[in-house]
Short mmCIF file of C-alpha atoms in Angstrom, two decimals:
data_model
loop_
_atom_site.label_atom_id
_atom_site.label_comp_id
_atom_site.label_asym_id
_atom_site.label_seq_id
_atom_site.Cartn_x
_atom_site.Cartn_y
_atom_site.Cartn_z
CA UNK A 1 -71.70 25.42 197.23
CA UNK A 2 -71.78 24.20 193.67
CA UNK A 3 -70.39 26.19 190.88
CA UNK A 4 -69.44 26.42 187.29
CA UNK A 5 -66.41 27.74 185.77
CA UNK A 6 -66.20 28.82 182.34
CA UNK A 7 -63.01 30.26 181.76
CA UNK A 8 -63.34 31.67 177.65
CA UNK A 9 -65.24 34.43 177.22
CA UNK A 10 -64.51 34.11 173.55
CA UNK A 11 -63.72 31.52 170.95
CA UNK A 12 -63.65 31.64 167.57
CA UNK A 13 -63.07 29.02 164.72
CA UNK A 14 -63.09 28.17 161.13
CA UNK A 15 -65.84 26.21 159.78
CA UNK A 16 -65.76 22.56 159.35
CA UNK A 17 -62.95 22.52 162.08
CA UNK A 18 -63.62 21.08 165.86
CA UNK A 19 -64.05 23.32 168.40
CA UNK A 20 -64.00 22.72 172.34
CA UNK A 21 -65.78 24.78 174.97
CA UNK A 22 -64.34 24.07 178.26
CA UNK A 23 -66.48 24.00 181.55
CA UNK A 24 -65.35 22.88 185.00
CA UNK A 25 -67.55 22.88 187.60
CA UNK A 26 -67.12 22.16 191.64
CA UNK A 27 -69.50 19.83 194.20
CA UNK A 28 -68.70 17.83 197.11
CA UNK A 29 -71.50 15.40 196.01
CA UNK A 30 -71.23 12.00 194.00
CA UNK A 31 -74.45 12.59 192.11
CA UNK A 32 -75.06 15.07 189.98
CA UNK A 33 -75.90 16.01 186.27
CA UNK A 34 -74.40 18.38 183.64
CA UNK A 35 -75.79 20.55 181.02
CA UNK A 36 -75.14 22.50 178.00
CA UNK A 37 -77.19 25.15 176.23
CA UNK A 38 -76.71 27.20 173.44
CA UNK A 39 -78.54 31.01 173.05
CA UNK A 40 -78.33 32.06 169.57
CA UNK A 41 -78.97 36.29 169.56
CA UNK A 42 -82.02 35.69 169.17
CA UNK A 43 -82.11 34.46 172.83
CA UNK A 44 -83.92 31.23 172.97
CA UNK A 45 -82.16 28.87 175.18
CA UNK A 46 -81.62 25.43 172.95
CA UNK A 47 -80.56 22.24 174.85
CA UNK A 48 -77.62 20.74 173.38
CA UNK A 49 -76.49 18.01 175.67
CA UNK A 50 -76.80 15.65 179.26
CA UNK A 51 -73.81 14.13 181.22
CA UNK A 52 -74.81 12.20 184.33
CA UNK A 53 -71.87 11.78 186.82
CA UNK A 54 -72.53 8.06 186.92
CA UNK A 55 -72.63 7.55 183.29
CA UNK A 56 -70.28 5.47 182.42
CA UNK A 57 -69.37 6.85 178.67
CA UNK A 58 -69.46 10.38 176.98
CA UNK A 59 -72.79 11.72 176.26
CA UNK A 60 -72.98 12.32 172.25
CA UNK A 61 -75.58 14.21 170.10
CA UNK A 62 -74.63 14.32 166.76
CA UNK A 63 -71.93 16.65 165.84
CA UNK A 64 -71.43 17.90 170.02
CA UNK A 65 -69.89 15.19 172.59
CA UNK A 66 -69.04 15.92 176.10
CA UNK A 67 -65.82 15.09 177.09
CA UNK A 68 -66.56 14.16 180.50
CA UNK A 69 -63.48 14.01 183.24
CA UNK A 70 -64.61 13.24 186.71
CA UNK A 71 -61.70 13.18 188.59
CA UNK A 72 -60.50 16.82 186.61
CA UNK A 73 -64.61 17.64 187.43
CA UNK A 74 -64.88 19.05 183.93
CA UNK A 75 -67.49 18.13 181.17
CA UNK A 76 -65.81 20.42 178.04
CA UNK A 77 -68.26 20.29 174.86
CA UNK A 78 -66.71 19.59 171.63
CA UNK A 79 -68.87 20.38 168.41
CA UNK A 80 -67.20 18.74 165.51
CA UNK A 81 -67.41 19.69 161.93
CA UNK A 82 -68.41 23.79 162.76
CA UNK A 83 -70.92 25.56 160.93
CA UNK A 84 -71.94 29.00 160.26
CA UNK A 85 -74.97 28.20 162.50
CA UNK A 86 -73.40 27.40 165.87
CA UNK A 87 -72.09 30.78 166.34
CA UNK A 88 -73.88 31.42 169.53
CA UNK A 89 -73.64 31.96 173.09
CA UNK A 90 -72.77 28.69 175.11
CA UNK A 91 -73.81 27.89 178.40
CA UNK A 92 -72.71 25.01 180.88
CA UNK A 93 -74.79 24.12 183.63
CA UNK A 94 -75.10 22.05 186.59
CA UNK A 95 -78.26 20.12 187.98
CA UNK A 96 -78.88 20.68 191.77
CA UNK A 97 -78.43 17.63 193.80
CA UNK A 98 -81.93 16.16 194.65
CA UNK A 99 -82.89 16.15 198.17
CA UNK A 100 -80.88 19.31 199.09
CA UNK A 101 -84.08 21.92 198.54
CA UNK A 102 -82.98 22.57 195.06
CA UNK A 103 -84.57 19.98 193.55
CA UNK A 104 -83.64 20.28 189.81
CA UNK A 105 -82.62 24.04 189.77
CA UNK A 106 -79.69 24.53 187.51
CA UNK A 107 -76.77 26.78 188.18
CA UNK A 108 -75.16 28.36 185.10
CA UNK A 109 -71.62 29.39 183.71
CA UNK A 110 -70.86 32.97 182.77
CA UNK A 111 -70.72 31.24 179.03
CA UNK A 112 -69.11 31.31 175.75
CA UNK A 113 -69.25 33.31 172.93
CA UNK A 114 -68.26 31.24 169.65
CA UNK A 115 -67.51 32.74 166.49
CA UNK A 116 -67.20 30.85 163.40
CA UNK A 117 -65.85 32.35 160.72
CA UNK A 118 -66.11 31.13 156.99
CA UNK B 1 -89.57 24.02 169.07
CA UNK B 2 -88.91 23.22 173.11
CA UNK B 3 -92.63 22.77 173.53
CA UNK B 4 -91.89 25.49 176.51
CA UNK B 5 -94.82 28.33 175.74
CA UNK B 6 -94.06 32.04 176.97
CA UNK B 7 -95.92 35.16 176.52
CA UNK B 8 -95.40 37.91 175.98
CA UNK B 9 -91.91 37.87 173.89
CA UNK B 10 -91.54 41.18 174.58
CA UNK B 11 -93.01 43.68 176.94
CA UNK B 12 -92.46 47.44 177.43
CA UNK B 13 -93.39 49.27 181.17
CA UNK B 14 -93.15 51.85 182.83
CA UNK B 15 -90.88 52.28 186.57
CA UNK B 16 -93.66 51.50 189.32
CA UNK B 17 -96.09 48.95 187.19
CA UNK B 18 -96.86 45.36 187.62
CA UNK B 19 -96.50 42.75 185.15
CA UNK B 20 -97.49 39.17 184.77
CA UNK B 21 -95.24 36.36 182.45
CA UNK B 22 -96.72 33.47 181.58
CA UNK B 23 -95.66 29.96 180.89
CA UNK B 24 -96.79 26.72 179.82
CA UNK B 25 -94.92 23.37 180.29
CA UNK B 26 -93.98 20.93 177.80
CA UNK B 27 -96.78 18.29 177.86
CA UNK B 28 -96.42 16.03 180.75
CA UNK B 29 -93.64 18.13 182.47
CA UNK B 30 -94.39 18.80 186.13
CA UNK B 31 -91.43 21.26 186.75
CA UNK B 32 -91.42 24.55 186.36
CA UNK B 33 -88.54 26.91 186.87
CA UNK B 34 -88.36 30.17 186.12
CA UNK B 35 -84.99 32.43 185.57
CA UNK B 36 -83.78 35.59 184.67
CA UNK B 37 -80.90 36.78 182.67
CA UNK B 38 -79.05 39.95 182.80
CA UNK B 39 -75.87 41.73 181.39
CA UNK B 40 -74.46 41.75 185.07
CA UNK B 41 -75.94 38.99 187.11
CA UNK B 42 -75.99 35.98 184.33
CA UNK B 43 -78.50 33.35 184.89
CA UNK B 44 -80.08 33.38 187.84
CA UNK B 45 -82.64 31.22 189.19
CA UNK B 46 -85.86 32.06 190.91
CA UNK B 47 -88.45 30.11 191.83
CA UNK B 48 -89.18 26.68 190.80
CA UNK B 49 -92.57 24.76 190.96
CA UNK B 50 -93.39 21.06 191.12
CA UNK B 51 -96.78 20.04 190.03
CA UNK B 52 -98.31 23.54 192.02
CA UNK B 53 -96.40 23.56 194.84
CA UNK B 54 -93.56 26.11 195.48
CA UNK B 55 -90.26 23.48 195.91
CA UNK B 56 -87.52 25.90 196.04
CA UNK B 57 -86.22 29.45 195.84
CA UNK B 58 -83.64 31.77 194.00
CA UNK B 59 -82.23 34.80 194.12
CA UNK B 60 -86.22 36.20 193.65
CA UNK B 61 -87.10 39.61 195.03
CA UNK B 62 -90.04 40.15 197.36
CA UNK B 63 -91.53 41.97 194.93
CA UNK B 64 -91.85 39.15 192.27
CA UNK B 65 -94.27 36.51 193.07
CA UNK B 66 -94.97 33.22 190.96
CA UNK B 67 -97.37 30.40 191.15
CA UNK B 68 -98.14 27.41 188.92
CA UNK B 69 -101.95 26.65 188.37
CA UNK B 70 -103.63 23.36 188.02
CA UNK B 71 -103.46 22.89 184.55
CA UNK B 72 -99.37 23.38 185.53
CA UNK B 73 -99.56 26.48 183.46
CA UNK B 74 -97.46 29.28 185.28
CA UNK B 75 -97.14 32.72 186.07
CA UNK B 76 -94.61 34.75 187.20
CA UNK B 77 -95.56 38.68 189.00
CA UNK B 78 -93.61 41.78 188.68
CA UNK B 79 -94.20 44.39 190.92
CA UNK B 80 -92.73 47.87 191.48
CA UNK B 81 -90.88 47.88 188.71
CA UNK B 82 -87.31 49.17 188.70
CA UNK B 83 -85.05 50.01 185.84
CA UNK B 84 -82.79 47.54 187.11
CA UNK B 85 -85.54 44.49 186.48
CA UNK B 86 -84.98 44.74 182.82
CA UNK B 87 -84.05 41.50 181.85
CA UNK B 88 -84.44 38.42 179.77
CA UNK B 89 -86.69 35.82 181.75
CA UNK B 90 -87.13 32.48 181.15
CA UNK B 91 -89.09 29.61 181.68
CA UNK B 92 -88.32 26.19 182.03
CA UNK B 93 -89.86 22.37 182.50
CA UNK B 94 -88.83 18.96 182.86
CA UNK B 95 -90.78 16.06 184.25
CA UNK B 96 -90.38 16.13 187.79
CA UNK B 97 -88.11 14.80 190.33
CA UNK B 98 -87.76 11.20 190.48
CA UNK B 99 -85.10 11.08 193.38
CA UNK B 100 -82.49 10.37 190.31
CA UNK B 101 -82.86 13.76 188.84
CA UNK B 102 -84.46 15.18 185.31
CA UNK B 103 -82.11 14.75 182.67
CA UNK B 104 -83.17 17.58 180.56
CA UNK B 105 -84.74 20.69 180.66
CA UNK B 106 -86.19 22.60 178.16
CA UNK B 107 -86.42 26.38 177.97
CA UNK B 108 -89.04 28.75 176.51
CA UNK B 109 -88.55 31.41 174.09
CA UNK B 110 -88.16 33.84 176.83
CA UNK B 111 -89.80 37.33 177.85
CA UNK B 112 -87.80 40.47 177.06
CA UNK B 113 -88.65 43.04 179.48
CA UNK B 114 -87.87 46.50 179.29
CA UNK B 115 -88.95 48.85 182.25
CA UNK B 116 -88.65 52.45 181.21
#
């Protein structure tokens, strides 16, 4: 069965530093596609980023990247430059394989909290 | 702005009462998934939908019942409510399966529900 691993409950860190939320996640299938979210506390669910396992380089948006390790199986997000505003929770999140029933259902991490502090 | 639409934002009910969420798609999405978040289970998925047919199921009670409409709008039914349904639920689109797999989902604002 798949599953996702986040292992820090907590994180905090100053702003304008780098920060890196780690995620590993477990499938015995080639294909498959990773997610992040972020849920602010005021609960929407905001999506952040898309790694596909074939891609062939890191997915970027603006100030988050995925750093994307295959053979580890972990896709860690890295938000650079931290503001105030990205204190939130973080979730990671794996695409169901296609053609197994689930279709495009995603399976979750237990998620991050991030702190930054001024 | 996800372009996901749910209502209510919040809702308030009584143990034993029936509720219906209700969701509308990004424009064009054909997906529809629907989840539920709580203090001990996480994220859980429930039910999805793929252009108003049921394509595959969660961790769903029998007592909750969903079904997407023909204008891909969807709603999702709450019956017999327990304390223990009090959660955050969500809804979410993407376009559809193409055999490759969506690349992004988008999530509504969510439904707070609070059974008293």
């Amino acid at each position: 069965a798949q599953k996702i691993t986040q292992t820090q409950p907590g994180m905090f860190v100053q702003e304008k530093e780098a920060v890196t939320l780690d995620c590993t996640y477990d499938t015995s299938d080639p294909s498959y596609g990773l997610f992040w979210y972020k849920q602010p506390s005021s609960g929407e669910m905001i999506f952040l980023i898309y790694q596909g396992s074939y891609d062939q380089q890191n997915a970027t948006e603006g100030r988050y990247s995925l750093n994307f390790q295959k053979a580890r199986k972990s896709a860690n997000l890295v938000i650079s430059a931290s503001q105030l505003g990205d204190s939130a929770m973080y979730f990671c999140a794996m695409r169901e394989i296609p053609g197994t029933g689930g279709y495009n259902k995603l399976i979750f991490g237990a998620g991050t909290r991030l702190a930054v502090h001024p | 702005d996800s372009g996901v639409t749910q209502t209510p934002k919040h809702l308030i009910t009584a143990t034993g009462q029936r509720v219906t969420l209700r969701c509308s798609p990004r424009s064009g999405d054909l997906s529809v998934y629907w989840y539920q978040q709580s203090l001990d289970q996480g994220l859980q998925f429930l039910i999805q939908y793929y252009n108003g047919e049921e394509r595959a199921k969660g961790n769903i009670l029998e007592r909750f019942s969903a079904q997407q409409f023909p204008d891909l709008h969807s709603e999702l039914n709450l019956s017999s409510l327990e304390l223990g349904d009090s959660a955050l639920y969500f809804c979410a689109s993407s376009p559809g399966w193409t055999g490759e797999g969506d690349t992004e989902a988008f999530f509504g604002q969510g439904t707070r529900l609070t059974v008293v």
